[in-house]
Amino acid sequence: MDQIVRPRRLRGGETIRKMVRETRMDKSSLIYPMFVIDGVNIEEEIPSMEGQYRYSVDRMCCELERLVEAGVGSVMLFGIPAEKDETGSQAYAKDGIVQRALREAKARFPELYYITDVCMCEYTSHGHCGILKGHDVENDQTLAYLSRIALSHVEAGADMVAPSDMMDGRVQAIRRELDGSGFKEIPIMSYAVKYASAFYGPFRDAAGSAPAFGDRKSYQMDFHNSREGIREALLDVKEGADIIMVKPALSYLDMVTKVRDHVQVPVAAYSVSGEYAMVKAAAAKGWIEEERIMCEMAVSTYRAGAGIYLTYYAKELAKCMDEGKIG
Ligand code: PBG
């Protein structure tokens, strides 16, 4: 047979396969999401997220140490307060859970890079991501609170803030607040392309942040929409976002690619709690190979165009990269 072109030539062995790889990753692009909770001596496993824990400030350091050892350099902190109220006041309290965790973590592990999730749903008694007016979240009033939360995180030592509330204009509001307080150099990673997704289910168990009534569809995006995601991304870049995030990752890789093609800033993708929980559950049944699935999910996200990957598997992925299984 007269075949000149044979793609298989480049698949003949491990060395040539690695030589021609199109997607290369680095541990420095991994961000580990971590839950910190008010109280002492707490290290409780999250039932729907096997292997993930809520740590009190006095117990979180072992986990931070494991991250440093694994070569994962960045964490995203989520706080779970003891008290919730209508305006989520613990979200911007000087001695709030995230603020205390930041001060302690920065002192113990200054080599790590600390990003904070800026949102209100973990802190409000109603579980919505902002200030309510009737049964709706009032956009513009919420902006002042988000700005205050972001500033309080930065004052406590956050290296970057990541608003995840999906209010209109929040990036600009936070940017102004930070700049006005002398924090011009602190970047904002915007959860710009964030869909109203059932994939967040286990996170809401973990953080006790499920809305008490209704849903988040009036602020998070409808998953039927793609152009709307580009619009959100472009708007946030205009408002001063330094990094744009797409969330969830697995079912939204088309959006990762499209956003990457439309913006000049780095693109991050968040493999959320439901993605993690599905893999864990199927692996526990012996139905899939956890490590290989985890690797495929990660590589496909980078292949789609993400330069930064937020994942509960950060440590395990770092190990696979070290061992040359991926990367
Ligand atoms: C806060 C927030 C959520 C997640 C990240 N930030 C929950 C939500 O929007 O309901 C989800 C993360 C995950 O599922 O792993 N708004």
GROMACS .gro file of C-alpha atoms and ligand atoms in nm:
model
  343
    1MET     CA    1   0.000   0.000   0.000
    2ASP     CA    2   0.128   0.340  -0.100
    3GLN     CA    3   0.078   0.535   0.222
    4ILE     CA    4   0.309   0.828   0.263
    5VAL     CA    5   0.142   1.004   0.550
    6ARG     CA    6   0.133   0.794   0.864
    7PRO     CA    7   0.038   0.972   1.188
    8ARG     CA    8   0.133   0.659   1.380
    9ARG     CA    9   0.505   0.730   1.317
   10LEU     CA   10   0.490   0.992   1.590
   11ARG     CA   11   0.326   0.750   1.833
   12GLY     CA   12   0.585   0.476   1.810
   13GLY     CA   13   0.734   0.508   2.157
   14GLU     CA   14   0.725   0.705   2.480
   15THR     CA   15   1.012   0.938   2.383
   16ILE     CA   16   0.868   1.046   2.051
   17ARG     CA   17   0.519   1.074   2.199
   18LYS     CA   18   0.646   1.309   2.467
   19MET     CA   19   0.853   1.505   2.215
   20VAL     CA   20   0.550   1.593   2.004
   21ARG     CA   21   0.309   1.666   2.286
   22GLU     CA   22   0.100   1.974   2.222
   23THR     CA   23  -0.007   2.037   2.579
   24ARG     CA   24   0.249   2.094   2.849
   25MET     CA   25   0.172   2.178   3.204
   26ASP     CA   26   0.351   2.296   3.507
   27LYS     CA   27   0.276   2.266   3.877
   28SER     CA   28   0.302   2.641   3.911
   29SER     CA   29  -0.034   2.672   3.733
   30LEU     CA   30  -0.224   2.470   3.994
   31ILE     CA   31  -0.444   2.632   4.259
   32TYR     CA   32  -0.579   2.431   4.550
   33PRO     CA   33  -0.922   2.533   4.690
   34MET     CA   34  -0.933   2.493   5.066
   35PHE     CA   35  -1.204   2.534   5.333
   36VAL     CA   36  -1.131   2.705   5.663
   37ILE     CA   37  -1.387   2.703   5.941
   38ASP     CA   38  -1.442   2.893   6.265
   39GLY     CA   39  -1.366   2.699   6.582
   40VAL     CA   40  -1.070   2.508   6.720
   41ASN     CA   41  -0.925   2.165   6.664
   42ILE     CA   42  -1.143   2.092   6.364
   43GLU     CA   43  -1.035   1.875   6.074
   44GLU     CA   44  -1.355   1.723   5.943
   45GLU     CA   45  -1.393   1.539   5.619
   46ILE     CA   46  -1.659   1.673   5.384
   47PRO     CA   47  -1.898   1.379   5.328
   48SER     CA   48  -1.966   1.452   4.962
   49MET     CA   49  -1.601   1.536   4.889
   50GLU     CA   50  -1.399   1.241   5.015
   51GLY     CA   51  -1.042   1.344   5.092
   52GLN     CA   52  -1.132   1.713   5.135
   53TYR     CA   53  -1.159   1.869   5.481
   54ARG     CA   54  -1.275   2.173   5.670
   55TYR     CA   55  -0.989   2.298   5.882
   56SER     CA   56  -0.994   2.533   6.177
   57VAL     CA   57  -0.711   2.786   6.173
   58ASP     CA   58  -0.508   2.587   6.426
   59ARG     CA   59  -0.529   2.270   6.214
   60MET     CA   60  -0.484   2.403   5.860
   61CYS     CA   61  -0.107   2.423   5.873
   62CYS     CA   62  -0.048   2.049   5.815
   63GLU     CA   63  -0.238   2.076   5.491
   64LEU     CA   64  -0.047   2.389   5.389
   65GLU     CA   65   0.274   2.202   5.461
   66ARG     CA   66   0.164   1.913   5.239
   67LEU     CA   67   0.095   2.162   4.959
   68VAL     CA   68   0.441   2.313   4.991
   69GLU     CA   69   0.593   1.964   4.989
   70ALA     CA   70   0.393   1.868   4.680
   71GLY     CA   71   0.509   2.182   4.503
   72VAL     CA   72   0.162   2.338   4.481
   73GLY     CA   73   0.229   2.706   4.530
   74SER     CA   74  -0.118   2.862   4.543
   75VAL     CA   75  -0.432   2.821   4.749
   76MET     CA   76  -0.782   2.959   4.717
   77LEU     CA   77  -0.940   3.009   5.059
   78PHE     CA   78  -1.310   2.965   5.136
   79GLY     CA   79  -1.437   3.059   5.480
   80ILE     CA   80  -1.712   2.896   5.683
   81PRO     CA   81  -1.817   3.131   5.964
   82ALA     CA   82  -1.974   3.033   6.296
   83GLU     CA   83  -2.240   3.302   6.260
   84LYS     CA   84  -2.438   3.402   5.954
   85ASP     CA   85  -2.661   3.707   5.917
   86GLU     CA   86  -2.859   3.901   5.656
   87THR     CA   87  -2.562   4.104   5.538
   88GLY     CA   88  -2.293   3.840   5.578
   89SER     CA   89  -2.100   4.059   5.819
   90GLN     CA   90  -1.849   3.789   5.904
   91ALA     CA   91  -1.729   3.809   5.544
   92TYR     CA   92  -1.568   4.147   5.607
   93ALA     CA   93  -1.504   4.125   5.981
   94LYS     CA   94  -1.143   4.201   6.077
   95ASP     CA   95  -1.134   3.880   6.279
   96GLY     CA   96  -1.348   3.682   6.032
   97ILE     CA   97  -1.246   3.329   5.949
   98VAL     CA   98  -1.069   3.405   5.621
   99GLN     CA   99  -0.894   3.710   5.765
  100ARG     CA  100  -0.761   3.509   6.061
  101ALA     CA  101  -0.663   3.216   5.842
  102LEU     CA  102  -0.473   3.451   5.611
  103ARG     CA  103  -0.277   3.615   5.891
  104GLU     CA  104  -0.179   3.279   6.041
  105ALA     CA  105  -0.102   3.111   5.708
  106LYS     CA  106   0.105   3.403   5.579
  107ALA     CA  107   0.310   3.401   5.897
  108ARG     CA  108   0.371   3.025   5.885
  109PHE     CA  109   0.401   2.972   5.509
  110PRO     CA  110   0.495   3.301   5.344
  111GLU     CA  111   0.614   3.109   5.038
  112LEU     CA  112   0.257   3.020   4.941
  113TYR     CA  113   0.041   3.250   4.729
  114TYR     CA  114  -0.297   3.324   4.883
  115ILE     CA  115  -0.609   3.389   4.678
  116THR     CA  116  -0.945   3.447   4.843
  117ASP     CA  117  -1.293   3.378   4.714
  118VAL     CA  118  -1.491   3.700   4.748
  119CYS     CA  119  -1.859   3.616   4.790
  120MET     CA  120  -2.132   3.635   5.047
  121CYS     CA  121  -2.320   3.306   5.016
  122GLU     CA  122  -2.122   3.128   5.287
  123TYR     CA  123  -2.188   3.421   5.522
  124THR     CA  124  -2.551   3.516   5.467
  125SER     CA  125  -2.834   3.356   5.661
  126HIS     CA  126  -3.030   3.324   5.336
  127GLY     CA  127  -2.740   3.171   5.141
  128HIS     CA  128  -2.758   3.413   4.851
  129CYS     CA  129  -2.450   3.586   4.710
  130GLY     CA  130  -2.556   3.940   4.801
  131ILE     CA  131  -2.791   4.176   4.978
  132LEU     CA  132  -3.156   4.089   4.938
  133LYS     CA  133  -3.436   4.316   4.837
  134GLY     CA  134  -3.746   4.107   4.871
  135HIS     CA  135  -3.647   3.776   4.715
  136ASP     CA  136  -3.397   3.921   4.474
  137VAL     CA  137  -3.031   4.008   4.518
  138GLU     CA  138  -2.990   4.384   4.483
  139ASN     CA  139  -2.694   4.433   4.253
  140ASP     CA  140  -2.562   4.781   4.327
  141GLN     CA  141  -2.603   4.765   4.701
  142THR     CA  142  -2.414   4.436   4.701
  143LEU     CA  143  -2.115   4.595   4.526
  144ALA     CA  144  -2.027   4.799   4.834
  145TYR     CA  145  -2.022   4.484   5.046
  146LEU     CA  146  -1.811   4.290   4.798
  147SER     CA  147  -1.561   4.575   4.784
  148ARG     CA  148  -1.543   4.582   5.160
  149ILE     CA  149  -1.489   4.203   5.174
  150ALA     CA  150  -1.212   4.219   4.914
  151LEU     CA  151  -1.038   4.502   5.097
  152SER     CA  152  -1.056   4.319   5.429
  153HIS     CA  153  -0.896   4.013   5.268
  154VAL     CA  154  -0.615   4.216   5.119
  155GLU     CA  155  -0.557   4.398   5.447
  156ALA     CA  156  -0.526   4.057   5.612
  157GLY     CA  157  -0.265   3.952   5.355
  158ALA     CA  158  -0.440   3.812   5.047
  159ASP     CA  159  -0.214   3.818   4.741
  160MET     CA  160  -0.509   3.810   4.498
  161VAL     CA  161  -0.887   3.831   4.526
  162ALA     CA  162  -1.137   3.630   4.325
  163PRO     CA  163  -1.497   3.759   4.320
  164SER     CA  164  -1.741   3.473   4.251
  165ASP     CA  165  -2.075   3.643   4.309
  166MET     CA  166  -2.159   3.735   3.946
  167MET     CA  167  -2.295   4.083   4.025
  168ASP     CA  168  -2.267   4.335   3.740
  169GLY     CA  169  -1.983   4.581   3.788
  170ARG     CA  170  -1.816   4.409   4.079
  171VAL     CA  171  -1.469   4.394   3.926
  172GLN     CA  172  -1.466   4.769   3.873
  173ALA     CA  173  -1.603   4.833   4.222
  174ILE     CA  174  -1.341   4.611   4.385
  175ARG     CA  175  -1.062   4.757   4.170
  176ARG     CA  176  -1.157   5.110   4.278
  177GLU     CA  177  -1.175   5.012   4.643
  178LEU     CA  178  -0.835   4.841   4.635
  179ASP     CA  179  -0.670   5.120   4.439
  180GLY     CA  180  -0.815   5.383   4.669
  181SER     CA  181  -0.666   5.204   4.966
  182GLY     CA  182  -0.319   5.172   4.821
  183PHE     CA  183  -0.345   4.817   4.688
  184LYS     CA  184  -0.297   4.889   4.319
  185GLU     CA  185  -0.068   4.591   4.275
  186ILE     CA  186  -0.315   4.325   4.396
  187PRO     CA  187  -0.460   4.131   4.100
  188ILE     CA  188  -0.823   4.034   4.057
  189MET     CA  189  -0.914   3.694   3.918
  190SER     CA  190  -1.274   3.720   3.810
  191TYR     CA  191  -1.510   3.426   3.810
  192ALA     CA  192  -1.639   3.592   3.496
  193VAL     CA  193  -1.790   3.298   3.313
  194LYS     CA  194  -1.970   3.127   3.596
  195TYR     CA  195  -2.274   2.916   3.522
  196ALA     CA  196  -2.567   2.834   3.749
  197SER     CA  197  -2.464   2.473   3.783
  198ALA     CA  198  -2.566   2.159   3.969
  199PHE     CA  199  -2.195   2.075   3.974
  200TYR     CA  200  -2.160   2.302   4.281
  201GLY     CA  201  -2.378   2.072   4.494
  202PRO     CA  202  -2.104   1.917   4.711
  203PHE     CA  203  -1.944   2.260   4.768
  204ARG     CA  204  -2.269   2.389   4.909
  205ASP     CA  205  -2.276   2.095   5.150
  206ALA     CA  206  -1.918   2.172   5.243
  207ALA     CA  207  -1.978   2.541   5.301
  208GLY     CA  208  -2.341   2.525   5.415
  209SER     CA  209  -2.412   2.782   5.145
  210ALA     CA  210  -2.714   2.646   4.960
  211PRO     CA  211  -2.971   2.923   4.908
  212ALA     CA  212  -3.253   2.904   5.163
  213PHE     CA  213  -3.506   2.975   4.885
  214GLY     CA  214  -3.494   2.997   4.509
  215ASP     CA  215  -3.175   2.952   4.310
  216ARG     CA  216  -2.887   3.158   4.171
  217LYS     CA  217  -3.020   3.188   3.817
  218SER     CA  218  -3.077   3.563   3.837
  219TYR     CA  219  -2.704   3.620   3.876
  220GLN     CA  220  -2.514   3.310   3.759
  221MET     CA  221  -2.536   3.229   3.389
  222ASP     CA  222  -2.776   3.003   3.202
  223PHE     CA  223  -2.579   2.703   3.078
  224HIS     CA  224  -2.749   2.717   2.740
  225ASN     CA  225  -2.549   3.029   2.661
  226SER     CA  226  -2.212   3.069   2.504
  227ARG     CA  227  -2.198   3.423   2.359
  228GLU     CA  228  -2.317   3.557   2.691
  229GLY     CA  229  -2.006   3.405   2.847
  230ILE     CA  230  -1.782   3.593   2.604
  231ARG     CA  231  -1.971   3.911   2.688
  232GLU     CA  232  -1.915   3.856   3.061
  233ALA     CA  233  -1.546   3.786   3.004
  234LEU     CA  234  -1.493   4.096   2.788
  235LEU     CA  235  -1.681   4.315   3.035
  236ASP     CA  236  -1.468   4.199   3.324
  237VAL     CA  237  -1.146   4.258   3.131
  238LYS     CA  238  -1.270   4.610   3.063
  239GLU     CA  239  -1.342   4.658   3.432
  240GLY     CA  240  -0.986   4.562   3.516
  241ALA     CA  241  -0.988   4.185   3.573
  242ASP     CA  242  -0.633   4.048   3.551
  243ILE     CA  243  -0.735   3.684   3.507
  244ILE     CA  244  -1.062   3.544   3.374
  245MET     CA  245  -1.204   3.221   3.510
  246VAL     CA  246  -1.444   2.974   3.353
  247LYS     CA  247  -1.642   2.757   3.592
  248PRO     CA  248  -1.723   2.464   3.601
  249ALA     CA  249  -1.451   2.313   3.382
  250LEU     CA  250  -1.548   1.970   3.252
  251SER     CA  251  -1.877   2.047   3.077
  252TYR     CA  252  -1.759   2.394   2.978
  253LEU     CA  253  -1.437   2.330   2.788
  254ASP     CA  254  -1.591   2.494   2.481
  255MET     CA  255  -1.609   2.813   2.688
  256VAL     CA  256  -1.248   2.780   2.796
  257THR     CA  257  -1.145   2.773   2.431
  258LYS     CA  258  -1.373   3.056   2.327
  259VAL     CA  259  -1.278   3.282   2.615
  260ARG     CA  260  -0.912   3.211   2.548
  261ASP     CA  261  -0.962   3.322   2.187
  262HIS     CA  262  -1.139   3.642   2.291
  263VAL     CA  263  -0.932   3.782   2.575
  264GLN     CA  264  -0.565   3.863   2.612
  265VAL     CA  265  -0.544   3.801   2.986
  266PRO     CA  266  -0.468   3.458   3.136
  267VAL     CA  267  -0.759   3.214   3.149
  268ALA     CA  268  -0.827   2.991   3.448
  269ALA     CA  269  -1.068   2.699   3.475
  270TYR     CA  270  -1.216   2.563   3.798
  271SER     CA  271  -1.283   2.191   3.819
  272VAL     CA  272  -1.558   2.216   4.078
  273SER     CA  273  -1.679   2.002   4.365
  274GLY     CA  274  -1.929   1.799   4.161
  275GLU     CA  275  -1.662   1.700   3.912
  276TYR     CA  276  -1.442   1.582   4.197
  277ALA     CA  277  -1.727   1.401   4.372
  278MET     CA  278  -1.826   1.213   4.056
  279VAL     CA  279  -1.475   1.082   4.007
  280LYS     CA  280  -1.442   0.986   4.374
  281ALA     CA  281  -1.776   0.806   4.377
  282ALA     CA  282  -1.716   0.609   4.059
  283ALA     CA  283  -1.363   0.523   4.171
  284ALA     CA  284  -1.495   0.397   4.506
  285LYS     CA  285  -1.721   0.161   4.312
  286GLY     CA  286  -1.423   0.036   4.116
  287TRP     CA  287  -1.584   0.156   3.794
  288ILE     CA  288  -1.310   0.392   3.679
  289GLU     CA  289  -0.938   0.442   3.739
  290GLU     CA  290  -0.925   0.754   3.952
  291GLU     CA  291  -0.574   0.868   3.871
  292ARG     CA  292  -0.609   0.827   3.497
  293ILE     CA  293  -0.945   1.003   3.491
  294MET     CA  294  -0.808   1.287   3.703
  295CYS     CA  295  -0.516   1.324   3.461
  296GLU     CA  296  -0.739   1.323   3.154
  297MET     CA  297  -0.968   1.584   3.302
  298ALA     CA  298  -0.673   1.808   3.384
  299VAL     CA  299  -0.498   1.769   3.049
  300SER     CA  300  -0.820   1.828   2.855
  301THR     CA  301  -0.873   2.153   3.043
  302TYR     CA  302  -0.525   2.277   2.956
  303ARG     CA  303  -0.567   2.150   2.600
  304ALA     CA  304  -0.887   2.353   2.573
  305GLY     CA  305  -0.687   2.664   2.654
  306ALA     CA  306  -0.666   2.709   3.029
  307GLY     CA  307  -0.337   2.834   3.163
  308ILE     CA  308  -0.440   2.802   3.527
  309TYR     CA  309  -0.627   2.511   3.684
  310LEU     CA  310  -0.815   2.516   4.014
  311THR     CA  311  -0.870   2.165   4.142
  312TYR     CA  312  -0.922   1.965   4.460
  313TYR     CA  313  -0.675   1.719   4.304
  314ALA     CA  314  -0.391   1.973   4.298
  315LYS     CA  315  -0.151   1.771   4.514
  316GLU     CA  316  -0.219   1.446   4.333
  317LEU     CA  317  -0.177   1.613   3.994
  318ALA     CA  318   0.149   1.770   4.103
  319LYS     CA  319   0.273   1.421   4.187
  320CYS     CA  320   0.168   1.288   3.845
  321MET     CA  321   0.354   1.576   3.683
  322ASP     CA  322   0.664   1.496   3.892
  323GLU     CA  323   0.643   1.134   3.785
  324GLY     CA  324   0.611   1.232   3.421
  325LYS     CA  325   0.266   1.073   3.384
  326ILE     CA  326   0.138   1.399   3.242
  327GLY     CA  327   0.293   1.730   3.152
  328PBG     C1  328  -1.929   3.097   4.600
  328PBG     C2  329  -1.867   2.984   4.526
  328PBG     C3  330  -1.923   2.862   4.489
  328PBG     C4  331  -1.820   2.786   4.434
  328PBG     C5  332  -1.706   2.867   4.435
  328PBG     N1  333  -1.738   2.988   4.491
  328PBG     C6  334  -2.060   2.808   4.509
  328PBG     C7  335  -2.173   2.865   4.437
  328PBG     O1  336  -2.162   2.956   4.354
  328PBG     O2  337  -2.283   2.819   4.467
  328PBG     C8  338  -1.829   2.646   4.386
  328PBG     C9  339  -1.702   2.566   4.392
  328PBG    C10  340  -1.720   2.420   4.379
  328PBG     O3  341  -1.830   2.368   4.353
  328PBG     O4  342  -1.618   2.350   4.393
  328PBG     N2  343  -2.026   3.166   4.532
   0.00000   0.00000   0.00000
